[in-house]
Structure formats: C-alpha cells, structure tokens
Amino acid sequence: MGKYVIAGNWKMNKLPSETYDYIKEVVEATKGAECEVVCCTPYVCLSEAVKAAEGTHVSIGAENLHFEDKGAFTGEVSADMLVDLGVKYVIMGHSERREYNNETDETVNLKAKKALSKGLIPIVCCGESLEQREAGITMDWIAIQIKKAFAGIDAADAKKVIVAYEPIWAIGTGKTATDDQAEEVCAGIRALLADLYDDATAKEITIQYGGSMNAKNAAGLLAKPNIDGGLIGGASLVAADFAVITGAAK
Ligand code: PEP
C-alpha cells in the first residue's frame, strides 16, 4: 500500500536545549529502519531538530502551520517559514487542536492545500470520539473529515498526503484500538479515497494509525494491510521505544 511512515508527535514536550541530543539519539536508535522516520516537534525545537537530522535518514516535521502566507497573524507560523527551516512534514487536524485551538475541517483543508503548494507533506489527522464509536457512526464521521480535508486537492497532490487515523478515545489514554478495529477503519479510509480519486491513487496514500501505539503493540498493528505506519505521541519521547516501532514497520 502506501510508503511506511512512522512519525513522532512530541506535542508540548522537550525543550529546545534537549532537542539536538535527542534527535541524534533517535538517529542512532533507528538506524537501518526500512520506513520513513519523522520527528514532529514544537516550533521552538524545529531549528535544532533540523540541524541534528541533517544528512541522516530522519526527517523533521512541525505540529501545525497557518494557512495564510504572511501578515497580521500574531503567534502564527507560515508554510514558507517551515520550508525555510528545512522542515518536510506538518501535522494538521490533530484532535487536540480541534478541541483546544478551533481547528476545523475547513482549516485543515486550507492548511493541506497550503502545505502541498509549498512542498510540505501534510499529515492529516481524523478520528472519532468514544460516543461516535458507540453510536456506530465512526465511518460516517471519518468520511466527512476526509472528504472535507481533500476537497479541491487533485490526485497527484493527494498521493503526497498522509492520513493519520487516530481514534480520540485511544490518544494518550493507553487504550489502543485492536489491530482489527484499526484495520477496519484504515481500510474504510482507503476505500473512500478510491471513491474520491481512483484505486491506484488510494493505494499510494500512506494511512497511519495513531493512539497509544507503543513498542509492545506496534508489530500487530503495522502487520495489517491497510496500516502503513503510525503517528506516535508518548512513545516517541523515548528513543528506544520509538526505535522498536520503526523496526516493526517493514
Ligand atoms: C498523538 O498524539 O498523535 C498520539 C497518537 O498520542 P499517543 O501515542 O500518546 O496516544
């Protein structure tokens, strides 16, 4: 299916002064990985992260961006600023940003289009709440999120996007979706992308699972045919754990 990509999402963890050494640790620990290895860091850590990852197999991502090019947006960071630093990936639509920072399907779509136009790879997050899962509307909800995120994006650009399926009830809770639950939704997302584009395009799109993926459960999840990688929060903060996950992605 899509290219395997394991991406760490540091969230609001680690200091700029810790970043250079930690990225070097990740580089060392993940040597020989057969997947793309990405660390998404807070804005203030990015320049140290890029410096430490330069010339290695590790790529650096941001955890957000603004969809406008420039102007009066106090506190925001543009795609050009990220590109200028040497950042390659950018997360958008994370459930924490949807909950606390007014991220919507519309802003996700604007951010995805802006990132693509500047050569950044968007990691578009989607996922259902526990209430939605229990009400049996998981796939309906995700279909809305995916259709809106990909609106106006052509097939050539769609192939560059990474979709991260992250059930909200599994993020940071220690409750992982079972391998079959995760595969069912990732397969559903792939079928939806085939409807929106075509089979060949859908097969090339990397679909990650995220939600308490760790060194113990990664191999089972990553063995599923429609799970092409992971978006990893907590376990990306310990290089040895992160390396077990990258090692399982083959
Ligand atoms: C995330 O933040 O994207 C995530 C999946 O977090 P965790 O792995 O800690 O559940």
Short mmCIF file of N, CA and C in Angstrom, two decimals, residues 5-6 12 14 21 53 55 58 97 112 138-139 147 155 179 181 212 218 222 226 236:
data_model
loop_
_atom_site.label_atom_id
_atom_site.label_comp_id
_atom_site.label_asym_id
_atom_site.label_seq_id
_atom_site.Cartn_x
_atom_site.Cartn_y
_atom_site.Cartn_z
N VAL A 5 5.49 5.13 6.93
CA VAL A 5 6.00 6.34 7.59
C VAL A 5 5.67 6.25 9.08
N ILE A 6 6.70 6.30 9.91
CA ILE A 6 6.50 6.37 11.36
C ILE A 6 6.88 7.79 11.79
N MET A 12 3.61 19.08 23.33
CA MET A 12 4.31 20.16 24.07
C MET A 12 5.28 19.53 25.07
N LYS A 14 9.59 18.30 25.58
CA LYS A 14 11.02 18.50 25.28
C LYS A 14 11.33 19.99 25.06
N ASP A 21 20.45 16.77 21.01
CA ASP A 21 20.94 15.48 21.50
C ASP A 21 19.89 14.39 21.35
N ALA A 53 19.29 16.50 12.41
CA ALA A 53 18.86 15.45 11.46
C ALA A 53 19.52 15.60 10.09
N GLY A 55 21.48 15.37 6.86
CA GLY A 55 22.33 14.31 6.30
C GLY A 55 22.04 12.92 6.87
N VAL A 58 16.56 10.65 9.16
CA VAL A 58 15.41 11.18 9.92
C VAL A 58 14.97 12.52 9.32
N ARG A 97 -5.84 19.82 18.72
CA ARG A 97 -6.01 21.17 18.14
C ARG A 97 -7.47 21.41 17.77
N ALA A 112 -3.86 21.96 4.37
CA ALA A 112 -3.35 20.88 3.50
C ALA A 112 -2.99 21.47 2.13
N THR A 138 -18.81 5.78 13.33
CA THR A 138 -17.37 6.04 13.13
C THR A 138 -17.06 6.36 11.67
N MET A 139 -17.45 5.48 10.77
CA MET A 139 -17.04 5.65 9.37
C MET A 139 -17.76 6.85 8.72
N LYS A 147 -13.42 13.77 3.32
CA LYS A 147 -13.92 14.47 2.13
C LYS A 147 -13.61 15.95 2.21
N ALA A 155 -5.51 14.42 -7.75
CA ALA A 155 -4.96 13.10 -7.44
C ALA A 155 -3.43 13.15 -7.26
N ASP A 179 -6.02 -4.43 16.69
CA ASP A 179 -5.49 -4.48 15.32
C ASP A 179 -6.64 -4.48 14.32
N GLN A 181 -9.84 -3.45 14.77
CA GLN A 181 -10.60 -2.17 14.75
C GLN A 181 -9.85 -1.13 13.92
N SER A 212 -1.95 5.63 21.28
CA SER A 212 -1.28 4.71 22.22
C SER A 212 -0.53 3.58 21.52
N ALA A 218 2.95 -2.31 18.45
CA ALA A 218 3.17 -1.78 17.09
C ALA A 218 3.20 -2.88 16.02
N LEU A 222 0.97 -2.77 12.68
CA LEU A 222 1.67 -2.47 11.42
C LEU A 222 1.65 -3.66 10.45
N ASN A 226 -3.76 -2.41 5.59
CA ASN A 226 -4.08 -1.01 5.30
C ASN A 226 -3.47 -0.02 6.30
N SER A 236 7.11 8.30 21.34
CA SER A 236 8.15 8.94 20.51
C SER A 236 9.12 9.75 21.37
#
